[in-house]
XYZ file of C-alpha atoms in Angstrom:
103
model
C 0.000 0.000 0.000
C 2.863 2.641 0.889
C 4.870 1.927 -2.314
C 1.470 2.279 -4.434
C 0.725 5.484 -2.665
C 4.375 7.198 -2.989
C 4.435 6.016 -6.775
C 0.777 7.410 -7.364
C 2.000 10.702 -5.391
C 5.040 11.063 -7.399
C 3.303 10.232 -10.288
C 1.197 12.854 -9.475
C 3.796 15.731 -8.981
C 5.578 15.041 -11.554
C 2.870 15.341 -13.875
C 1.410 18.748 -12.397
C 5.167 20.261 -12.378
C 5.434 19.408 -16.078
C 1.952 20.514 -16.705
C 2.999 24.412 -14.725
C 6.350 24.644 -16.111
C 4.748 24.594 -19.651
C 2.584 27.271 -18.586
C 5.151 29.434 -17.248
C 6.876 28.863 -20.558
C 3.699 29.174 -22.635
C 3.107 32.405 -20.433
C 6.763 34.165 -21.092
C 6.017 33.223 -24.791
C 3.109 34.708 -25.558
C 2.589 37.395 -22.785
C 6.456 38.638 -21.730
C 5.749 41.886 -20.015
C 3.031 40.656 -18.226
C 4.714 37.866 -16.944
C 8.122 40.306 -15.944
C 6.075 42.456 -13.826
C 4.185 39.762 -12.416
C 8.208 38.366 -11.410
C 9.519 42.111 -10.435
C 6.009 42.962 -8.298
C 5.488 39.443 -6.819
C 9.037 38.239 -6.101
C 11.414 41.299 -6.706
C 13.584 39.339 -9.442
C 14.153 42.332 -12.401
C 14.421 40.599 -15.350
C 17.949 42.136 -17.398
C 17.860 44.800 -19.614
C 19.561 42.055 -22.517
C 16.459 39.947 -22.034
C 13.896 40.728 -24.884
C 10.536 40.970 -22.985
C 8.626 42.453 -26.237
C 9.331 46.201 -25.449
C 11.276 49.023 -27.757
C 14.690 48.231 -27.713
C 16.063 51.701 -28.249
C 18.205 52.117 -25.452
C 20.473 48.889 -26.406
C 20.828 50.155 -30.656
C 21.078 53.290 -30.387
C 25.130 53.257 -30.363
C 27.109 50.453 -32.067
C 29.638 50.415 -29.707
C 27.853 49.867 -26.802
C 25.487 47.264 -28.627
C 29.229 44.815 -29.113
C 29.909 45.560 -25.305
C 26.206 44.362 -24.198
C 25.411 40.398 -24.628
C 23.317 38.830 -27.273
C 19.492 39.534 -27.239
C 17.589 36.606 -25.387
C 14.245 35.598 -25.457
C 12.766 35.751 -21.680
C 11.658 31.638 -22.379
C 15.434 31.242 -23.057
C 16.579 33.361 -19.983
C 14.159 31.382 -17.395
C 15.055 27.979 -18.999
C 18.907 29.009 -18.871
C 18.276 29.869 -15.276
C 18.165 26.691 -13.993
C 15.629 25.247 -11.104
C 15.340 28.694 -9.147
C 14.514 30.753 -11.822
C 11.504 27.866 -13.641
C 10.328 27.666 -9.776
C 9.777 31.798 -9.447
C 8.418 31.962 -13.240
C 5.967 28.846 -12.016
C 4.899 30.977 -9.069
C 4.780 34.201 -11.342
C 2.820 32.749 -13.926
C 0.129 31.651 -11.434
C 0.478 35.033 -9.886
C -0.227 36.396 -13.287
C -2.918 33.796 -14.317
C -6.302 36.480 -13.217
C -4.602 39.297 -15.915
C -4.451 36.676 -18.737
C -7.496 34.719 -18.974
């Protein structure tokens, strides 16, 4: 009985992890700026200025000088999968945050 019900819990976990970390990546996909503030308002983690989050991106062009020194432009998708466990854990949290503003 205790193995069945630790497999069926795991089971269970796993599956709703997967099923939130798709919407958190869904979510930074399709609605980046919502999703930033939700991660800069809820959990104080600013999301870098190289991070493409769907706004104007004058400030970075606007010398090309400056534009070598700065890294390459990221998705936010690619910057919270790149960020390991912590990061998909606070954009999990900030996508359910968010959730209410979307739907």
């Amino acid at each position: 009985f205790m193995a069945g019900s630790w497999l069926g819990y795991t089971w269970g976990c796993v599956g709703f992890w997967r099923q939130s970390k798709n919407k958190a990546i869904n979510y930074a996909r399709r609605y980046p700026r919502i999703l930033c503030h939700s991660l800069l308002a809820d959990f104080d983690i600013e999301v870098p200025a190289h991070v493409n989050t769907g706004g104007s991106l004058e400030e970075e062009m606007t010398d090309d000088s400056n534009a070598k020194s700065m890294p390459e432009n990221i998705s936010l998708e690619q910057w919270i999968l790149d960020g390991g466990v912590g990061r998909l854990s606070s954009a999990i949290l900030a996508a359910q945050s968010c959730h209410e503003d979307i739907i």
